[in-house]
């Protein structure tokens, strides 16, 4: 006894320990009516699983399933990335394959080590482990250069002198074909020489580029002699000053997949029009040279090129997606940083108290489709709530304290009540909750002139203190401004774990011992946007759609001391208030700082039940 009370109860001489079973009216919130997400059930199938199963059946990759998650380290991961992470890693796991983590780092000016580190941490936090070492597309820069030389040698690439601006003009439009670059027929020897000089740093940014020689009249603009290399005199977070030419995304991505022996290259729909280029590059190189450069070089496997398959991006209403938008919010101070608990970044969700399991369940529930749709935010909130409902220990915290003196409890009479950590899960154990003469209840649980139907405390009325006694309000004390400053109440000593005799007390309120409670600051977070689509072009500025009350900070709250005892920083349910977690940043004063993860009320209905 007493281990959780460290010093808060000094001076008490009389101790009782009472185990209080939860009365029926005293239980926690109901489980949400959800589709079962229990472990062990087979995840729903989708077109990508079908495709993989077809490939396995036909023996196309000799039983191999090798996926990759390829983030560009130019920002933090967001909930959309989680969909791609869950998809790639889970498929590999499910089919006994592998999933690589590869940084797609071809645009060093916008990338940084900070992002690399945060991305790795986020993936591990979500519960996934990549195969082997972390990969970087920049690991392959030498190899990519050699492949480019190969394309030049076979007359399939050339050095072009058009400026980026001119190149755009020459490219044509959706309705008009493009025009050939004046350098398109530059002799091979000259191309080789120029490309080498590009690499040596002889030219300035944008002076030349290396382009694939495909077809300036192709209906797909991506096939109109796309740029493979551009000159950028910038330092790279992985390769330092070694390179001043950098390969483009399209050129790099397919080759990185091929080098790593990827089988199923899953990406989002905007790359559908890039697929012909993905295939063109791979098919116009000597297959054996790719094989020799690949991770399969020293294996028995027959070499088969990777294939790209597209799926719809995850979009959620009331949020902004896209690193560019998120970065803007960080840089213009709309939020406090990438890990602001209102951000839909993985770092923000984590700091908000969202669990990895909730995100994984959500991604599974969202599923994978080929057409774009917008997912309702309340579905994500439902998943967050469901996981916390099942796993978060219950505690009591009074957000707006009103002092209550229990006149028939002796000052010296301290009791430690024992309450279950979870109303339905016995295995979560019990906690000790100090009870004393002076307690706090929430101001909103008392009304001098209660509205009809009010079931909580009022002058002369009774209410149950959760897990403790029924109390009656005998006297209301006002301060000089005429505000209620304290209540004098009395307990009915026969009501501990028992209903009172001869009368019904309907209301149950939470409370915290004034002497043993801990001071807390509580941040009430809400949706960052009030508008369904902050990216809507009709909105002049997305800031116009912000929720002015997305953060309300409360000071002077009081929380029961058992929160100190939990080893983990996992979330809590503050009874009747919502789910909260201790903020990861230490507070600058003595108070504990809690972030509200989510409220208790679930508004989401699974399809067909609404
Ligand atoms: P953003 O627009 O946020 O910058 P991106 O696609 O440019 O996204 P990358 O770092 O290139 O970001 O993405 C890594 C992987 O995550 C890619 O395969 C990409 O297709 C996928 N991805 C990005 N956003 C989403 C999303 N909203 N839903 C599903 N997958 C996504
Ligand atoms: Mg990108």
XYZ file of C-alpha atoms and ligand atoms in Angstrom:
642
model
C 0.000 0.000 0.000
C 1.000 3.555 -0.418
C 3.474 3.139 -3.268
C 1.422 5.293 -5.581
C 0.866 7.975 -3.047
C 4.418 9.155 -2.640
C 4.258 11.891 -0.065
C 0.891 13.337 -0.904
C -0.881 11.965 2.128
C 1.488 12.932 4.862
C -0.266 13.677 8.078
C -3.036 11.145 7.653
C -3.132 8.673 10.442
C -6.141 6.608 9.699
C -6.184 4.470 6.592
C -8.733 2.229 5.117
C -8.544 0.251 1.977
C -11.775 -0.442 0.228
C -12.215 -2.258 -3.016
C -15.112 -0.828 -4.907
C -16.862 -2.887 -7.526
C -18.311 -0.781 -10.300
C -22.049 -0.344 -9.940
C -23.892 -0.783 -13.244
C -24.552 2.932 -13.546
C -20.903 3.519 -12.851
C -19.330 1.878 -15.852
C -17.249 3.420 -18.585
C -18.348 4.288 -22.065
C -19.870 1.678 -24.313
C -17.746 -0.075 -26.909
C -18.145 1.546 -30.324
C -20.255 -0.386 -32.763
C -17.483 -1.263 -35.083
C -16.501 -3.868 -37.574
C -14.301 -6.351 -35.829
C -10.648 -5.491 -36.195
C -9.460 -8.385 -34.141
C -6.070 -9.827 -34.833
C -5.842 -13.032 -36.791
C -8.712 -12.312 -39.137
C -7.610 -12.288 -42.740
C -7.463 -8.762 -44.124
C -9.943 -7.965 -46.864
C -8.673 -8.653 -50.325
C -7.998 -5.975 -52.884
C -6.794 -5.730 -56.453
C -3.146 -5.647 -55.418
C -3.459 -8.823 -53.393
C -5.184 -10.397 -56.402
C -2.333 -9.324 -58.627
C 0.290 -10.744 -56.294
C -1.620 -13.990 -56.006
C -1.785 -14.224 -59.795
C 1.950 -13.653 -60.030
C 2.584 -16.264 -57.373
C 0.350 -18.738 -59.191
C 2.056 -18.169 -62.530
C 5.517 -18.312 -60.983
C 6.421 -15.026 -62.620
C 8.879 -13.967 -59.920
C 9.595 -17.518 -58.779
C 7.636 -16.957 -55.597
C 9.340 -13.713 -54.661
C 7.341 -10.773 -53.331
C 9.566 -7.771 -52.797
C 8.057 -4.340 -52.209
C 9.555 -1.046 -51.090
C 8.461 2.143 -49.413
C 10.168 5.036 -51.220
C 9.776 8.353 -49.382
C 11.500 11.494 -50.525
C 13.135 13.001 -47.419
C 11.701 16.460 -48.070
C 9.296 16.543 -45.132
C 7.746 14.447 -42.412
C 5.528 11.487 -43.136
C 1.798 12.039 -42.964
C -1.211 9.778 -42.576
C -1.291 9.287 -46.365
C 2.171 7.788 -46.225
C 0.944 5.443 -43.511
C -1.396 3.917 -46.057
C 1.500 3.233 -48.390
C 3.697 1.962 -45.540
C 1.019 -0.399 -44.254
C 0.328 -1.636 -47.753
C 3.924 -2.293 -48.747
C 5.116 -3.765 -45.464
C 1.993 -5.821 -44.800
C 1.939 -7.360 -48.254
C 5.560 -8.411 -47.922
C 4.831 -9.894 -44.511
C 1.687 -11.635 -45.665
C 3.344 -13.326 -48.642
C 6.618 -14.144 -46.931
C 8.514 -11.504 -48.871
C 10.546 -8.420 -48.082
C 9.991 -4.693 -48.024
C 12.836 -2.213 -48.458
C 12.968 1.302 -47.144
C 14.460 3.482 -49.842
C 14.925 7.207 -49.681
C 14.172 8.690 -53.026
C 16.793 11.376 -52.646
C 17.256 12.874 -56.077
C 16.354 16.455 -55.213
C 18.931 17.420 -52.555
C 18.009 21.101 -52.441
C 14.755 20.223 -50.695
C 15.910 17.275 -48.636
C 17.686 16.868 -45.320
C 19.025 14.422 -42.788
C 16.459 15.646 -40.264
C 13.721 14.267 -42.506
C 15.611 11.013 -43.097
C 15.861 10.438 -39.347
C 12.245 11.347 -38.645
C 10.978 9.047 -41.405
C 12.933 6.066 -40.111
C 11.672 6.676 -36.594
C 8.067 6.977 -37.764
C 8.172 3.686 -39.654
C 9.592 1.811 -36.674
C 7.000 3.443 -34.438
C 4.233 2.225 -36.731
C 5.582 -1.240 -36.080
C 7.362 -2.094 -39.305
C 10.939 -3.117 -39.954
C 12.519 -2.792 -43.350
C 14.598 -5.497 -44.960
C 18.347 -5.102 -44.389
C 20.041 -1.733 -44.559
C 18.228 1.481 -45.296
C 18.562 2.159 -49.022
C 19.097 5.463 -50.728
C 18.608 6.083 -54.418
C 21.861 8.025 -54.078
C 23.598 4.699 -53.315
C 23.043 3.961 -56.986
C 24.262 7.220 -58.520
C 27.377 5.594 -60.034
C 25.319 2.784 -61.465
C 22.696 5.186 -62.802
C 25.434 7.174 -64.499
C 26.695 4.014 -66.208
C 23.183 3.165 -67.372
C 22.855 6.678 -68.803
C 26.101 6.174 -70.721
C 24.639 2.936 -72.020
C 21.536 4.783 -73.268
C 23.736 7.397 -74.958
C 25.815 4.671 -76.592
C 22.742 3.025 -78.012
C 21.489 6.359 -79.372
C 18.661 6.586 -76.850
C 19.753 9.641 -74.916
C 21.300 12.977 -75.795
C 22.656 16.105 -74.179
C 20.298 19.014 -74.779
C 21.148 22.690 -74.558
C 17.603 24.047 -74.304
C 17.063 26.060 -71.162
C 14.336 24.762 -68.855
C 12.122 27.549 -70.144
C 12.758 26.701 -73.815
C 12.340 23.006 -73.129
C 8.862 23.727 -71.797
C 7.985 25.583 -74.980
C 9.305 22.773 -77.152
C 7.342 20.179 -75.193
C 3.998 21.108 -76.780
C 0.659 20.689 -75.056
C -1.980 18.035 -74.570
C -3.422 18.970 -77.960
C -0.243 19.868 -79.837
C 2.802 17.723 -80.407
C 6.161 18.953 -79.211
C 9.125 19.968 -81.376
C 12.462 18.249 -81.559
C 15.358 19.777 -79.703
C 18.033 21.151 -82.041
C 20.450 18.800 -80.217
C 18.405 15.675 -80.733
C 20.766 14.331 -83.371
C 23.988 15.251 -81.651
C 26.485 12.486 -82.452
C 26.993 9.796 -79.810
C 30.635 10.664 -79.221
C 29.778 14.276 -78.577
C 26.962 13.290 -76.188
C 29.355 11.093 -74.236
C 31.863 13.898 -73.988
C 29.271 16.509 -72.999
C 27.673 14.232 -70.405
C 31.062 13.582 -68.824
C 31.749 17.326 -68.768
C 28.356 17.896 -67.146
C 29.459 15.536 -64.423
C 32.834 17.251 -64.096
C 31.100 20.506 -63.252
C 32.025 22.443 -66.378
C 28.552 23.902 -66.804
C 26.171 25.951 -64.760
C 22.793 24.851 -63.406
C 20.292 24.362 -66.196
C 22.810 24.963 -68.992
C 22.459 21.413 -70.281
C 20.411 18.337 -69.512
C 20.478 14.709 -70.542
C 17.262 13.617 -72.217
C 15.864 10.317 -73.370
C 15.251 10.134 -77.108
C 11.710 8.830 -77.327
C 9.051 10.727 -79.258
C 8.256 14.455 -79.225
C 4.841 13.715 -80.716
C 3.840 11.091 -78.147
C 0.314 11.687 -76.826
C 1.700 11.096 -73.326
C 3.764 14.176 -72.561
C 5.964 12.196 -70.178
C 7.301 10.381 -73.243
C 8.368 13.560 -75.066
C 12.097 13.190 -74.595
C 11.978 13.418 -70.782
C 14.927 14.783 -68.857
C 17.077 12.094 -67.231
C 19.762 14.294 -65.656
C 19.922 17.937 -64.681
C 22.786 20.070 -63.449
C 22.474 21.198 -59.826
C 25.469 22.491 -57.983
C 24.162 21.615 -54.547
C 25.426 19.614 -51.639
C 23.645 16.323 -51.051
C 22.805 15.044 -47.569
C 24.224 11.615 -48.418
C 26.791 12.150 -51.164
C 28.099 15.567 -50.179
C 29.869 17.347 -53.042
C 30.502 14.286 -55.174
C 27.841 15.120 -57.727
C 26.698 18.239 -59.505
C 24.356 16.384 -61.824
C 21.345 14.610 -60.382
C 19.090 12.027 -62.010
C 15.380 12.791 -62.227
C 12.761 10.944 -60.241
C 11.421 9.039 -63.254
C 14.834 7.859 -64.331
C 15.902 6.929 -60.825
C 12.824 5.238 -59.523
C 12.457 2.384 -61.982
C 16.174 1.672 -61.918
C 16.330 1.675 -58.132
C 13.456 -0.814 -58.119
C 15.262 -2.928 -60.692
C 18.555 -2.830 -58.794
C 16.866 -3.902 -55.559
C 15.039 -6.767 -57.232
C 11.661 -5.276 -56.406
C 8.776 -7.254 -57.857
C 5.736 -5.089 -57.172
C 6.379 -1.365 -57.288
C 3.306 0.223 -55.721
C 2.729 3.921 -56.101
C -0.095 6.405 -56.193
C -2.307 7.201 -59.155
C -0.560 10.361 -60.272
C 2.223 8.122 -61.543
C -0.019 6.187 -63.867
C 1.031 8.368 -66.806
C 4.636 7.789 -65.868
C 4.362 4.016 -66.139
C 5.196 3.947 -69.882
C 8.412 5.801 -69.094
C 9.151 3.490 -66.173
C 8.922 0.590 -68.582
C 10.703 2.340 -71.453
C 13.818 2.993 -69.398
C 14.038 -0.555 -68.141
C 13.300 -2.073 -71.530
C 15.842 0.059 -73.354
C 18.728 -1.047 -71.204
C 20.474 -4.352 -71.584
C 18.627 -6.709 -69.230
C 21.766 -8.579 -68.333
C 23.499 -5.381 -67.295
C 20.574 -4.622 -64.985
C 20.692 -8.080 -63.542
C 24.431 -7.810 -62.877
C 23.923 -4.506 -61.070
C 21.082 -5.895 -58.991
C 20.744 -7.601 -55.629
C 19.802 -10.753 -57.526
C 23.191 -10.899 -59.301
C 24.566 -13.652 -57.124
C 21.377 -15.603 -56.693
C 19.713 -18.442 -58.545
C 16.676 -16.354 -59.397
C 15.769 -15.680 -62.975
C 15.818 -11.907 -63.413
C 12.410 -10.361 -64.115
C 11.842 -6.608 -64.284
C 9.702 -4.933 -61.629
C 6.236 -3.722 -62.491
C 4.521 -0.573 -61.340
C 0.960 -0.681 -60.027
C -0.952 2.392 -58.956
C -3.494 2.832 -56.178
C -5.506 5.807 -54.948
C -3.992 8.270 -52.530
C -5.534 8.517 -49.120
C -7.350 11.773 -48.660
C -9.209 12.681 -45.487
C -11.661 15.526 -45.181
C -11.011 18.380 -42.750
C -7.278 17.944 -43.274
C -4.660 19.071 -45.733
C -2.491 16.427 -47.285
C 0.789 16.721 -49.078
C 4.136 17.597 -47.599
C 4.187 20.887 -49.450
C 1.056 22.063 -47.644
C 2.180 20.724 -44.306
C 5.528 22.421 -44.729
C 3.787 25.691 -45.418
C 1.796 25.369 -42.202
C 5.003 24.756 -40.272
C 6.949 27.541 -41.930
C 4.241 30.166 -41.598
C 3.519 29.323 -37.981
C -0.015 27.995 -38.423
C 1.148 25.149 -36.193
C 4.081 24.871 -33.806
C 6.021 22.324 -35.854
C 5.817 19.093 -37.835
C 4.898 17.299 -34.623
C 2.186 19.721 -33.568
C -0.552 17.420 -32.244
C -3.027 18.949 -34.703
C -0.973 17.924 -37.720
C -1.854 14.767 -39.577
C 1.819 13.858 -39.669
C 2.790 10.629 -37.968
C 4.916 12.677 -35.561
C 1.919 14.888 -34.752
C -0.501 12.001 -34.363
C 1.969 10.276 -32.086
C 2.360 13.322 -29.882
C -1.402 13.651 -29.842
C -1.585 10.196 -28.273
C -2.748 8.247 -31.314
C -1.480 4.683 -31.207
C 0.251 2.852 -34.061
C -2.424 0.150 -33.849
C -5.152 2.734 -34.467
C -3.396 3.955 -37.595
C -2.795 0.442 -38.892
C -6.432 -0.508 -38.294
C -7.538 2.644 -40.040
C -5.390 1.921 -43.096
C -6.758 -1.600 -43.252
C -10.307 -0.293 -42.981
C -9.714 2.290 -45.703
C -8.587 -0.443 -48.032
C -6.908 -0.071 -51.371
C -8.737 1.033 -54.467
C -7.904 2.239 -57.908
C -10.071 5.339 -57.815
C -9.719 8.441 -55.681
C -12.122 9.061 -52.840
C -12.197 11.135 -49.691
C -12.309 9.313 -46.393
C -14.347 10.767 -43.569
C -12.250 12.088 -40.707
C -14.675 10.525 -38.266
C -13.520 7.106 -39.471
C -9.963 7.853 -38.389
C -11.288 9.253 -35.125
C -13.327 6.108 -34.641
C -10.233 3.928 -35.023
C -8.308 6.089 -32.564
C -11.126 5.871 -30.042
C -11.666 2.166 -30.483
C -8.059 1.340 -29.770
C -7.896 3.629 -26.749
C -11.201 2.359 -25.413
C -9.739 -1.132 -25.374
C -6.342 -0.233 -24.023
C -6.250 3.041 -22.127
C -6.442 2.860 -18.333
C -9.131 5.014 -16.762
C -8.262 7.835 -14.433
C -10.054 10.913 -13.166
C -9.019 14.442 -13.958
C -10.975 17.560 -13.085
C -10.553 20.134 -15.811
C -12.350 23.056 -14.127
C -12.044 22.421 -10.391
C -14.694 23.417 -7.875
C -13.750 22.712 -4.283
C -16.053 20.487 -2.271
C -15.659 20.032 1.464
C -17.207 16.841 2.793
C -18.331 17.964 6.230
C -18.784 14.487 7.693
C -15.367 13.218 6.597
C -12.672 13.897 9.173
C -9.626 15.812 7.979
C -7.512 13.054 9.436
C -9.514 10.336 7.766
C -7.799 9.369 4.579
C -9.026 6.496 2.528
C -7.502 4.818 -0.411
C -10.117 3.437 -2.715
C -9.175 0.761 -5.176
C -10.697 1.092 -8.597
C -10.370 -0.957 -11.756
C -8.144 0.451 -14.473
C -10.673 -0.637 -17.044
C -14.376 -1.263 -16.550
C -14.419 -4.397 -18.689
C -10.883 -5.717 -18.753
C -10.030 -7.209 -15.394
C -6.514 -8.067 -16.525
C -5.670 -4.386 -16.646
C -5.655 -4.442 -12.884
C -6.550 -1.916 -10.245
C -5.337 1.435 -9.067
C -5.400 3.251 -5.777
C -7.377 6.455 -5.593
C -7.015 8.614 -2.489
C -10.234 10.007 -1.058
C -10.247 12.867 1.415
C -12.324 15.539 3.152
C -11.569 18.072 0.449
C -12.075 17.084 -3.122
C -12.550 18.778 -6.475
C -15.387 18.216 -8.860
C -15.893 19.838 -12.245
C -17.684 23.191 -12.234
C -20.001 21.987 -14.956
C -21.250 19.190 -12.719
C -22.897 21.658 -10.366
C -25.734 24.046 -11.156
C -27.389 26.453 -8.743
C -30.393 26.582 -11.022
C -30.247 23.311 -12.927
C -31.913 23.042 -16.317
C -34.636 20.368 -16.629
C -33.221 16.864 -16.725
C -29.973 17.840 -15.021
C -28.820 14.732 -13.144
C -25.737 16.004 -11.426
C -25.215 18.119 -8.335
C -27.502 20.963 -7.275
C -28.284 22.607 -3.947
C -29.933 19.995 -1.732
C -29.437 17.341 -4.411
C -27.456 14.128 -4.491
C -24.943 12.659 -6.899
C -22.569 9.695 -6.840
C -18.858 10.279 -6.826
C -17.515 7.695 -9.233
C -16.156 4.709 -7.368
C -16.933 6.337 -4.020
C -19.924 7.667 -2.102
C -23.181 9.406 -2.801
C -22.906 13.005 -1.623
C -25.505 15.660 -0.918
C -24.961 19.374 -1.406
C -25.802 21.114 1.871
C -24.436 24.590 1.318
C -23.138 26.795 -1.483
C -20.430 29.323 -0.735
C -20.033 32.367 -2.969
C -17.080 34.684 -3.384
C -17.197 38.502 -3.404
C -18.094 38.484 -7.113
C -21.081 36.305 -6.468
C -19.515 33.232 -8.059
C -19.758 29.794 -6.536
C -16.433 29.203 -4.827
C -17.021 26.100 -2.750
C -19.645 23.526 -1.842
C -20.216 22.016 1.547
C -21.504 18.481 1.074
C -21.941 15.366 3.141
C -21.405 11.758 2.214
C -23.855 8.955 2.785
C -21.497 6.474 4.464
C -23.638 3.514 3.450
C -23.240 4.032 -0.271
C -19.734 2.810 -0.970
C -20.239 0.259 -3.748
C -23.916 0.096 -2.845
C -27.063 1.895 -3.928
C -28.645 4.178 -1.343
C -31.701 2.897 0.520
C -35.107 4.061 -0.573
C -34.076 6.507 -3.297
C -32.414 6.561 -6.698
C -29.340 8.642 -7.412
C -28.873 8.818 -11.132
C -25.902 11.051 -11.724
C -22.289 9.911 -11.451
C -19.522 12.471 -11.533
C -15.753 12.278 -11.407
C -13.647 13.883 -8.703
C -10.099 14.151 -7.416
C -8.813 14.427 -3.856
C -7.666 17.997 -3.241
C -4.751 16.952 -1.072
C -3.525 14.082 -3.226
C -4.366 15.372 -6.709
C -1.581 16.544 -9.012
C -1.618 19.895 -10.804
C -2.009 19.578 -14.539
C -2.250 21.635 -17.686
C -4.506 20.193 -20.307
C -4.504 20.985 -24.009
C -7.808 20.348 -25.659
C -7.098 19.671 -29.298
C -9.749 19.618 -31.935
C -9.781 19.356 -35.729
C -7.453 21.902 -37.299
C -9.927 22.813 -40.024
C -13.610 23.652 -39.969
C -13.995 23.312 -43.724
C -14.285 19.912 -45.337
C -11.762 20.607 -48.029
C -9.096 23.112 -47.015
C -7.432 22.572 -50.390
C -10.538 23.720 -52.236
C -9.497 26.236 -54.878
C -12.536 28.404 -54.127
C -11.014 29.149 -50.749
C -8.766 32.174 -51.206
C -6.414 30.987 -48.515
C -6.560 27.701 -46.633
C -6.050 29.707 -43.446
C -9.599 30.961 -43.829
C -10.739 27.430 -43.105
C -8.809 26.997 -39.861
C -10.637 26.155 -36.661
C -9.881 29.015 -34.232
C -10.529 26.629 -31.341
C -8.291 23.799 -32.513
C -6.295 24.273 -29.310
C -7.722 25.384 -25.991
C -5.262 25.251 -23.135
C -6.557 24.752 -19.610
C -4.457 25.460 -16.545
C -5.165 24.631 -12.938
C -6.558 21.166 -13.648
C -6.177 18.396 -11.090
C -5.501 14.772 -11.914
C -5.440 11.731 -9.667
C -1.944 10.697 -8.626
C -2.030 7.245 -10.228
C -1.001 8.798 -13.562
C 2.481 9.138 -12.113
C 2.686 5.429 -11.486
C 2.105 4.209 -15.016
C 5.435 3.260 -16.534
C 4.321 3.837 -20.060
C 3.354 7.106 -21.577
C 0.403 5.400 -23.158
C -2.872 7.216 -23.163
C -5.480 7.486 -20.449
C -9.162 7.866 -20.498
C -10.042 10.795 -18.268
C -13.405 9.531 -17.170
C -16.252 11.408 -18.822
C -13.817 13.770 -20.582
C -12.010 11.896 -23.309
C -8.662 10.281 -24.096
C -5.480 12.072 -23.122
C -1.751 11.444 -23.113
C 1.166 13.047 -21.360
C 2.859 15.409 -23.783
C 6.254 14.242 -24.941
C 7.850 17.606 -24.255
C 8.534 18.169 -20.629
C 6.597 20.955 -19.074
C 8.460 24.067 -17.949
C 6.829 24.092 -14.522
C 5.710 21.425 -12.084
C 2.460 20.629 -13.837
C 1.970 17.585 -15.899
C 0.951 18.498 -19.434
C -1.710 16.416 -21.114
C -2.829 16.462 -24.727
C -6.354 15.491 -25.553
C -6.140 12.778 -28.153
C -9.839 12.576 -28.807
C -13.217 13.094 -27.192
C -15.411 10.192 -26.123
C -18.262 10.698 -28.515
C -18.123 8.592 -31.652
C -19.998 9.926 -34.643
C -18.791 7.419 -37.204
C -21.088 4.685 -38.513
C -19.740 1.803 -40.556
C -21.273 1.645 -44.023
C -24.692 0.034 -43.949
C -25.329 0.870 -40.330
C -26.012 4.544 -40.676
P 3.448 14.422 -50.830
O 2.488 14.909 -51.840
O 2.925 14.444 -49.457
O 4.792 15.071 -50.941
P 4.646 12.295 -52.168
O 3.984 11.212 -52.902
O 5.374 13.321 -52.939
O 3.616 12.915 -51.188
P 6.781 10.674 -51.269
O 7.745 10.846 -50.162
O 7.294 10.725 -52.647
O 5.638 11.728 -51.084
O 5.918 9.355 -51.040
C 6.414 8.108 -50.626
C 5.367 7.085 -50.963
O 4.167 7.359 -50.279
C 5.046 7.092 -52.440
O 4.965 5.770 -52.894
C 3.718 7.782 -52.508
O 2.997 7.352 -53.602
C 3.089 7.384 -51.176
N 2.095 8.371 -50.760
C 2.269 9.700 -50.623
N 1.119 10.304 -50.265
C 0.201 9.320 -50.162
C -1.188 9.292 -49.836
N -1.857 10.399 -49.536
N -1.825 8.097 -49.836
C -1.158 6.971 -50.127
N 0.137 6.931 -50.446
C 0.825 8.083 -50.471
Mg 6.983 13.854 -53.778
